[in-house]
Amino acid sequence: MTSRLLPLLATAMLLLPAAAPAASDPETEALYQAQCASCHGADRLGGIGPALLPGNLSRLKLEAAEAVIRDGRVASQMPGFADQLEEAQVASLAEWIYREPDVEPRWGRDEILASQVAHHVDGSLPDTPRFDADPLNLFIVVETGDHHATLLDGDTFEPIHRFATRYALHGGPKYTPDGRYVFFGSRDGWVTKYDIYNMQVVAEVRAGINMRNIAVSGDGRYVMAANYLPHSLVLLDAHNLDLMKVYPVVGESGESSRVSAVYAAPPRGSFIAALKDIEEVWEIPWPLPTEPVVSTGHMATPLASPRSHDTPNFRVRRIPVPDYLDDFFFDLDYEHVIGASRGGESGGQGGMVVNLDSGEKVADLPLEGMPHLGSGITWEHEGRRVMATPHLTRAAVSIIDMTRWEVIKTLETDGPGFFMRSHANSPYVWADVFFGPNRDRVHVIDKQSLEIVETLIPEPGRTAAHVEFDRYGEKLLLSLWEDDGAVIVYDAETLEEEKRIPMSKPSGKYNVWNKTRYEEGTSH
C-alpha cells in the first residue's frame, strides 16, 4: 500500500466481452474470480476496491449497481462497459454480488494484524501546523460524491487541503482531544488516522468487513471499532493503530450480535456499545490518566469524575436491558443513556432511558417513527435541560424534559429528518427535512418558544442537510447534499446566506472545537 489513499472503486470490475453468453450462477462466479478478484478479493472482501457483499452495498440499490457497471463512475477508475456487455450480463453480475456468500467471511486477529500500515510512525512528523489557521476552529468536510475530505478554515471558510478517503465513510470522524489527529471509519472496516497538522495519512488498519462506526477515548489513547461483520468490537492503540484486543460479541446464552454503534463516555472513562441482536448494553473501561484531560465547553474536565463501577480496564461490563436498543443518546454526565427500542417491555417502538450506574430502566418514551437519537442535541429551557431528536419515518421533532424524562412537545415538520444541530451561543436549533419531497427545506427552531420560526429553502429541489457551527456559534455550515453540491455558510444570528463553497456531495462537517469540547449543540 502506498502512503497515500488510493481512489477507491465503487464497483470496479473487469468484465468479459459482449460475445460471451449471459452467465449462469457458476459462470458468474468464475467470471468474478478471473476478472474481479484482484481488485475486490477472492472472497469479495475488498482490496483496492471495496468489498462486494450485501451489507457493504446496502446504500447502493441493485439498479444503481447495474448503472455503475454499464456507465462507469465519475471520479474513479471504473469505466463504463455499455459497449462491451449485453444487459443480461450486467444484470447477472450485479445480482450476484448482492448474494450472501456460502461461507461467512472471517476477519479476526490475523487478518487485522496483516492489514495494518504505519505510513509515519507516531512522533516522526513535525508538531507545528503547516497552515496559518486556528487549529481549533477547523472543519473536516466529508465529500461522499467522490470519496474525499476537505480541511476547511473555520474563520475564513477557505479550503486548506483536500485529500482522498476510503470508500463510503460511515459515522462521523473522531478527533484526539488536542485536535491534531482525526480518525475515519469506512463501511469496509478501514480505520484511518490522519495528521491534520501535516495533512497526511499516518496509519491505517482494517478492523472488520462491515463496520458501523468508531469511537476515540477521552484521552485520545484508544480507538474502538464496532462491526456488523464479523460480530465484534476491536480495540486499537491510537498511536499507530496497533491491535490490542478483539471482542467477539456474544451474549451470556451464546447468541451472537451485530454491533449497532460504539460511543466514548469521557466522564465514565469507558466505551459504551449498542448491540443489535442482544438485550444488553456493553461498557468497556479504559485506564484513567493520572492527570485529567481538561475540556471546556459544557463538560468541564470530563475525566476528573470517577467511574461508577469497578470493572477492570478493558473488561466488558454487561448491562441487561429489557429490549434491543439502538442509536444512543447520553445525558451530559453520561449517567443515563436513551436508546431507540423496537418493542419488548415498552410495548412498541420508541425510546428507553437506562441508568448506566445501576443498570435499571428509568423511563419509556413515546418516540414512534424511528427517532434518530444519534443526532439529538440538548439545551437549557426554563431552567431545565431538554433534548430534541428528529425522526427517520415521521415528520416530527420530539422535545424531551431530561429531568422528568417526558416528551413535553412534538413539533410537526415538513417531513422526516436526519440531523439536528445548535450551539450554546445560538438561540436556534436547525433541523433538516432529509426524506421525502420537501428534502430541500431546513427548519429553524427557537430554543425558548419551541416553535419553528423560519423555514429555509437554499435551492429548490436539492437536498439541504447537516448543519455544523463554528467554534463561536457565530457562523454555520449547511450541506447542499448533491454530487455537484456545496457547503453554504450562514450567519447564525441573521440566518442570511454569506457564501457557497462547491463540493462533491458534502455529507457532513465536523468542527474541531465542538467535537473535542463536546459542545451541547453537536453530536458526539
PDB file of C-alpha atoms in Angstrom, residues 140-319:
ATOM      1  CA  ILE A 140     -13.358  18.350   8.301  1.00  0.00           C
ATOM      2  CA  VAL A 141     -15.916  18.142   5.479  1.00  0.00           C
ATOM      3  CA  VAL A 142     -16.623  14.618   4.214  1.00  0.00           C
ATOM      4  CA  GLU A 143     -17.412  14.579   0.486  1.00  0.00           C
ATOM      5  CA  THR A 144     -19.050  11.270  -0.375  1.00  0.00           C
ATOM      6  CA  GLY A 145     -19.600  12.133  -4.043  1.00  0.00           C
ATOM      7  CA  ASP A 146     -16.030  11.264  -4.954  1.00  0.00           C
ATOM      8  CA  HIS A 147     -14.714   9.932  -1.614  1.00  0.00           C
ATOM      9  CA  HIS A 148     -12.638  12.877  -0.464  1.00  0.00           C
ATOM     10  CA  ALA A 149     -12.463  15.115   2.592  1.00  0.00           C
ATOM     11  CA  THR A 150     -11.666  18.808   2.802  1.00  0.00           C
ATOM     12  CA  LEU A 151      -9.876  20.574   5.637  1.00  0.00           C
ATOM     13  CA  LEU A 152     -11.637  23.938   5.927  1.00  0.00           C
ATOM     14  CA  ASP A 153     -10.584  27.098   7.789  1.00  0.00           C
ATOM     15  CA  GLY A 154     -13.438  27.976  10.174  1.00  0.00           C
ATOM     16  CA  ASP A 155     -12.569  31.684  10.226  1.00  0.00           C
ATOM     17  CA  THR A 156     -12.159  32.431   6.518  1.00  0.00           C
ATOM     18  CA  PHE A 157     -14.099  29.427   5.174  1.00  0.00           C
ATOM     19  CA  GLU A 158     -11.332  28.811   2.670  1.00  0.00           C
ATOM     20  CA  PRO A 159     -10.282  25.204   1.920  1.00  0.00           C
ATOM     21  CA  ILE A 160      -6.815  24.369   3.260  1.00  0.00           C
ATOM     22  CA  HIS A 161      -6.360  20.875   1.830  1.00  0.00           C
ATOM     23  CA  ARG A 162      -8.422  18.225   0.034  1.00  0.00           C
ATOM     24  CA  PHE A 163      -7.479  14.560   0.218  1.00  0.00           C
ATOM     25  CA  ALA A 164      -8.780  11.129  -0.804  1.00  0.00           C
ATOM     26  CA  THR A 165     -10.520   8.920   1.748  1.00  0.00           C
ATOM     27  CA  ARG A 166     -11.569   5.319   1.877  1.00  0.00           C
ATOM     28  CA  TYR A 167     -14.782   4.387   0.098  1.00  0.00           C
ATOM     29  CA  ALA A 168     -18.065   5.000   1.982  1.00  0.00           C
ATOM     30  CA  LEU A 169     -17.021   6.586   5.255  1.00  0.00           C
ATOM     31  CA  HIS A 170     -19.565   5.701   7.914  1.00  0.00           C
ATOM     32  CA  GLY A 171     -20.230   7.616  11.112  1.00  0.00           C
ATOM     33  CA  GLY A 172     -18.553  10.926  11.932  1.00  0.00           C
ATOM     34  CA  PRO A 173     -14.779  11.427  12.093  1.00  0.00           C
ATOM     35  CA  LYS A 174     -13.379  11.494  15.642  1.00  0.00           C
ATOM     36  CA  TYR A 175     -10.615  13.792  16.936  1.00  0.00           C
ATOM     37  CA  THR A 176      -7.946  13.493  19.603  1.00  0.00           C
ATOM     38  CA  PRO A 177      -8.503  15.998  22.456  1.00  0.00           C
ATOM     39  CA  ASP A 178      -5.816  18.386  21.167  1.00  0.00           C
ATOM     40  CA  GLY A 179      -7.425  18.392  17.713  1.00  0.00           C
ATOM     41  CA  ARG A 180      -4.276  17.321  15.896  1.00  0.00           C
ATOM     42  CA  TYR A 181      -5.417  13.903  14.692  1.00  0.00           C
ATOM     43  CA  VAL A 182      -8.685  12.769  13.184  1.00  0.00           C
ATOM     44  CA  PHE A 183      -9.808   9.162  12.741  1.00  0.00           C
ATOM     45  CA  PHE A 184     -12.095   7.975   9.947  1.00  0.00           C
ATOM     46  CA  GLY A 185     -14.048   4.719   9.747  1.00  0.00           C
ATOM     47  CA  SER A 186     -15.247   3.252   6.450  1.00  0.00           C
ATOM     48  CA  ARG A 187     -18.121   0.924   5.723  1.00  0.00           C
ATOM     49  CA  ASP A 188     -15.499  -1.614   4.586  1.00  0.00           C
ATOM     50  CA  GLY A 189     -13.923  -1.650   8.048  1.00  0.00           C
ATOM     51  CA  TRP A 190     -10.897   0.574   7.478  1.00  0.00           C
ATOM     52  CA  VAL A 191      -9.756   2.834  10.314  1.00  0.00           C
ATOM     53  CA  THR A 192      -7.596   5.707   9.049  1.00  0.00           C
ATOM     54  CA  LYS A 193      -5.576   8.078  11.228  1.00  0.00           C
ATOM     55  CA  TYR A 194      -4.922  11.468   9.632  1.00  0.00           C
ATOM     56  CA  ASP A 195      -2.467  14.078  10.935  1.00  0.00           C
ATOM     57  CA  ILE A 196      -4.204  17.425  10.438  1.00  0.00           C
ATOM     58  CA  TYR A 197      -1.076  19.468  11.237  1.00  0.00           C
ATOM     59  CA  ASN A 198       0.936  17.717   8.492  1.00  0.00           C
ATOM     60  CA  MET A 199      -2.060  16.936   6.258  1.00  0.00           C
ATOM     61  CA  GLN A 200      -1.067  13.304   5.812  1.00  0.00           C
ATOM     62  CA  VAL A 201      -2.468   9.839   6.472  1.00  0.00           C
ATOM     63  CA  VAL A 202      -0.198   8.365   9.135  1.00  0.00           C
ATOM     64  CA  ALA A 203      -1.687   4.908   9.825  1.00  0.00           C
ATOM     65  CA  GLU A 204      -4.400   2.520   8.679  1.00  0.00           C
ATOM     66  CA  VAL A 205      -5.809  -0.818   9.726  1.00  0.00           C
ATOM     67  CA  ARG A 206      -8.818  -2.840   8.655  1.00  0.00           C
ATOM     68  CA  ALA A 207     -10.790  -3.716  11.786  1.00  0.00           C
ATOM     69  CA  GLY A 208     -13.703  -5.534  10.124  1.00  0.00           C
ATOM     70  CA  ILE A 209     -15.566  -6.317   6.935  1.00  0.00           C
ATOM     71  CA  ASN A 210     -18.714  -4.259   7.562  1.00  0.00           C
ATOM     72  CA  MET A 211     -18.087  -1.587  10.190  1.00  0.00           C
ATOM     73  CA  ARG A 212     -20.637   0.741  11.733  1.00  0.00           C
ATOM     74  CA  ASN A 213     -18.505   3.412  13.392  1.00  0.00           C
ATOM     75  CA  ILE A 214     -15.532   4.165  15.607  1.00  0.00           C
ATOM     76  CA  ALA A 215     -15.021   5.957  18.914  1.00  0.00           C
ATOM     77  CA  VAL A 216     -11.919   7.564  20.438  1.00  0.00           C
ATOM     78  CA  SER A 217     -11.265   7.581  24.188  1.00  0.00           C
ATOM     79  CA  GLY A 218     -11.445  10.887  26.033  1.00  0.00           C
ATOM     80  CA  ASP A 219      -7.659  10.998  26.398  1.00  0.00           C
ATOM     81  CA  GLY A 220      -7.067  10.136  22.740  1.00  0.00           C
ATOM     82  CA  ARG A 221      -5.100   6.968  23.511  1.00  0.00           C
ATOM     83  CA  TYR A 222      -7.529   4.279  22.313  1.00  0.00           C
ATOM     84  CA  VAL A 223      -9.832   3.650  19.364  1.00  0.00           C
ATOM     85  CA  MET A 224     -12.750   1.212  19.374  1.00  0.00           C
ATOM     86  CA  ALA A 225     -14.401  -0.083  16.188  1.00  0.00           C
ATOM     87  CA  ALA A 226     -17.939  -1.512  16.045  1.00  0.00           C
ATOM     88  CA  ASN A 227     -18.647  -4.203  13.433  1.00  0.00           C
ATOM     89  CA  TYR A 228     -21.693  -5.733  11.806  1.00  0.00           C
ATOM     90  CA  LEU A 229     -19.453  -8.336  10.171  1.00  0.00           C
ATOM     91  CA  PRO A 230     -17.893 -10.084  11.919  1.00  0.00           C
ATOM     92  CA  HIS A 231     -19.857  -9.633  15.152  1.00  0.00           C
ATOM     93  CA  SER A 232     -17.081  -7.912  17.073  1.00  0.00           C
ATOM     94  CA  LEU A 233     -15.644  -4.887  18.797  1.00  0.00           C
ATOM     95  CA  VAL A 234     -11.986  -4.141  18.040  1.00  0.00           C
ATOM     96  CA  LEU A 235      -9.735  -2.177  20.419  1.00  0.00           C
ATOM     97  CA  LEU A 236      -6.767  -0.316  18.905  1.00  0.00           C
ATOM     98  CA  ASP A 237      -3.918   1.720  20.327  1.00  0.00           C
ATOM     99  CA  ALA A 238      -4.431   5.156  18.801  1.00  0.00           C
ATOM    100  CA  HIS A 239      -0.739   5.955  18.291  1.00  0.00           C
ATOM    101  CA  ASN A 240      -0.098   3.630  15.320  1.00  0.00           C
ATOM    102  CA  LEU A 241      -3.413   1.736  15.274  1.00  0.00           C
ATOM    103  CA  ASP A 242      -1.805  -1.366  16.798  1.00  0.00           C
ATOM    104  CA  LEU A 243      -4.311  -4.102  17.607  1.00  0.00           C
ATOM    105  CA  MET A 244      -4.913  -4.524  21.332  1.00  0.00           C
ATOM    106  CA  LYS A 245      -7.940  -6.803  21.577  1.00  0.00           C
ATOM    107  CA  VAL A 246     -10.788  -8.347  19.593  1.00  0.00           C
ATOM    108  CA  TYR A 247     -14.074  -8.787  21.476  1.00  0.00           C
ATOM    109  CA  PRO A 248     -16.426 -11.388  19.969  1.00  0.00           C
ATOM    110  CA  VAL A 249     -19.886 -10.001  20.737  1.00  0.00           C
ATOM    111  CA  VAL A 250     -21.684 -12.943  22.293  1.00  0.00           C
ATOM    112  CA  GLY A 251     -24.451 -12.924  24.880  1.00  0.00           C
ATOM    113  CA  GLU A 252     -24.476 -14.927  28.088  1.00  0.00           C
ATOM    114  CA  SER A 253     -26.554 -17.611  26.398  1.00  0.00           C
ATOM    115  CA  GLY A 254     -24.139 -17.872  23.477  1.00  0.00           C
ATOM    116  CA  GLU A 255     -26.089 -15.844  20.929  1.00  0.00           C
ATOM    117  CA  SER A 256     -24.007 -13.623  18.631  1.00  0.00           C
ATOM    118  CA  SER A 257     -24.821  -9.995  17.848  1.00  0.00           C
ATOM    119  CA  ARG A 258     -24.029  -7.262  15.394  1.00  0.00           C
ATOM    120  CA  VAL A 259     -22.824  -4.019  16.977  1.00  0.00           C
ATOM    121  CA  SER A 260     -25.021  -1.044  16.105  1.00  0.00           C
ATOM    122  CA  ALA A 261     -22.528   1.568  17.311  1.00  0.00           C
ATOM    123  CA  VAL A 262     -19.855   2.330  19.889  1.00  0.00           C
ATOM    124  CA  TYR A 263     -19.528   5.599  21.818  1.00  0.00           C
ATOM    125  CA  ALA A 264     -16.908   7.197  24.056  1.00  0.00           C
ATOM    126  CA  ALA A 265     -18.162   8.245  27.511  1.00  0.00           C
ATOM    127  CA  PRO A 266     -15.372  10.534  28.822  1.00  0.00           C
ATOM    128  CA  PRO A 267     -16.794  11.196  32.326  1.00  0.00           C
ATOM    129  CA  ARG A 268     -17.026   7.435  32.857  1.00  0.00           C
ATOM    130  CA  GLY A 269     -13.679   6.653  31.231  1.00  0.00           C
ATOM    131  CA  SER A 270     -15.285   3.995  29.070  1.00  0.00           C
ATOM    132  CA  PHE A 271     -16.682   2.923  25.729  1.00  0.00           C
ATOM    133  CA  ILE A 272     -20.404   2.139  25.505  1.00  0.00           C
ATOM    134  CA  ALA A 273     -21.632  -0.283  22.817  1.00  0.00           C
ATOM    135  CA  ALA A 274     -25.149  -0.665  21.428  1.00  0.00           C
ATOM    136  CA  LEU A 275     -25.912  -4.258  20.387  1.00  0.00           C
ATOM    137  CA  LYS A 276     -28.335  -5.084  17.595  1.00  0.00           C
ATOM    138  CA  ASP A 277     -29.299  -8.660  18.483  1.00  0.00           C
ATOM    139  CA  ILE A 278     -28.777  -8.997  22.258  1.00  0.00           C
ATOM    140  CA  GLU A 279     -30.740  -7.321  25.032  1.00  0.00           C
ATOM    141  CA  GLU A 280     -27.603  -5.909  26.612  1.00  0.00           C
ATOM    142  CA  VAL A 281     -25.558  -2.716  26.663  1.00  0.00           C
ATOM    143  CA  TRP A 282     -21.805  -3.192  26.977  1.00  0.00           C
ATOM    144  CA  GLU A 283     -19.449  -0.872  28.840  1.00  0.00           C
ATOM    145  CA  ILE A 284     -15.675  -1.259  28.434  1.00  0.00           C
ATOM    146  CA  PRO A 285     -13.477   0.978  30.647  1.00  0.00           C
ATOM    147  CA  TRP A 286     -10.122   2.374  29.591  1.00  0.00           C
ATOM    148  CA  PRO A 287      -7.359   3.324  32.100  1.00  0.00           C
ATOM    149  CA  LEU A 288      -7.993   6.730  33.609  1.00  0.00           C
ATOM    150  CA  PRO A 289      -4.972   9.041  33.209  1.00  0.00           C
ATOM    151  CA  THR A 290      -3.185  10.325  36.298  1.00  0.00           C
ATOM    152  CA  GLU A 291      -3.821  13.895  35.133  1.00  0.00           C
ATOM    153  CA  PRO A 292      -7.294  14.816  33.872  1.00  0.00           C
ATOM    154  CA  VAL A 293      -7.698  15.776  30.234  1.00  0.00           C
ATOM    155  CA  VAL A 294      -9.109  19.272  30.539  1.00  0.00           C
ATOM    156  CA  SER A 295     -12.036  20.257  28.373  1.00  0.00           C
ATOM    157  CA  THR A 296     -14.036  23.447  28.403  1.00  0.00           C
ATOM    158  CA  GLY A 297     -17.443  23.668  26.770  1.00  0.00           C
ATOM    159  CA  HIS A 298     -20.376  22.348  28.781  1.00  0.00           C
ATOM    160  CA  MET A 299     -18.435  19.359  30.148  1.00  0.00           C
ATOM    161  CA  ALA A 300     -15.511  20.616  32.248  1.00  0.00           C
ATOM    162  CA  THR A 301     -12.594  18.262  32.998  1.00  0.00           C
ATOM    163  CA  PRO A 302     -14.538  15.227  31.783  1.00  0.00           C
ATOM    164  CA  LEU A 303     -12.086  12.630  33.066  1.00  0.00           C
ATOM    165  CA  ALA A 304     -11.910  14.015  36.601  1.00  0.00           C
ATOM    166  CA  SER A 305     -15.062  12.218  37.742  1.00  0.00           C
ATOM    167  CA  PRO A 306     -14.558   8.624  38.901  1.00  0.00           C
ATOM    168  CA  ARG A 307     -16.324   5.792  37.156  1.00  0.00           C
ATOM    169  CA  SER A 308     -19.414   4.476  38.867  1.00  0.00           C
ATOM    170  CA  HIS A 309     -18.400   0.811  38.628  1.00  0.00           C
ATOM    171  CA  ASP A 310     -15.421  -1.386  39.439  1.00  0.00           C
ATOM    172  CA  THR A 311     -14.967  -3.213  36.146  1.00  0.00           C
ATOM    173  CA  PRO A 312     -11.261  -3.807  35.368  1.00  0.00           C
ATOM    174  CA  ASN A 313      -9.751  -1.894  32.468  1.00  0.00           C
ATOM    175  CA  PHE A 314     -10.728  -3.232  29.029  1.00  0.00           C
ATOM    176  CA  ARG A 315     -13.078  -5.821  30.531  1.00  0.00           C
ATOM    177  CA  VAL A 316     -16.716  -5.986  29.424  1.00  0.00           C
ATOM    178  CA  ARG A 317     -19.409  -4.941  31.866  1.00  0.00           C
ATOM    179  CA  ARG A 318     -22.745  -6.348  30.685  1.00  0.00           C
ATOM    180  CA  ILE A 319     -25.829  -4.257  31.396  1.00  0.00           C
TER     181      ILE A 319
END
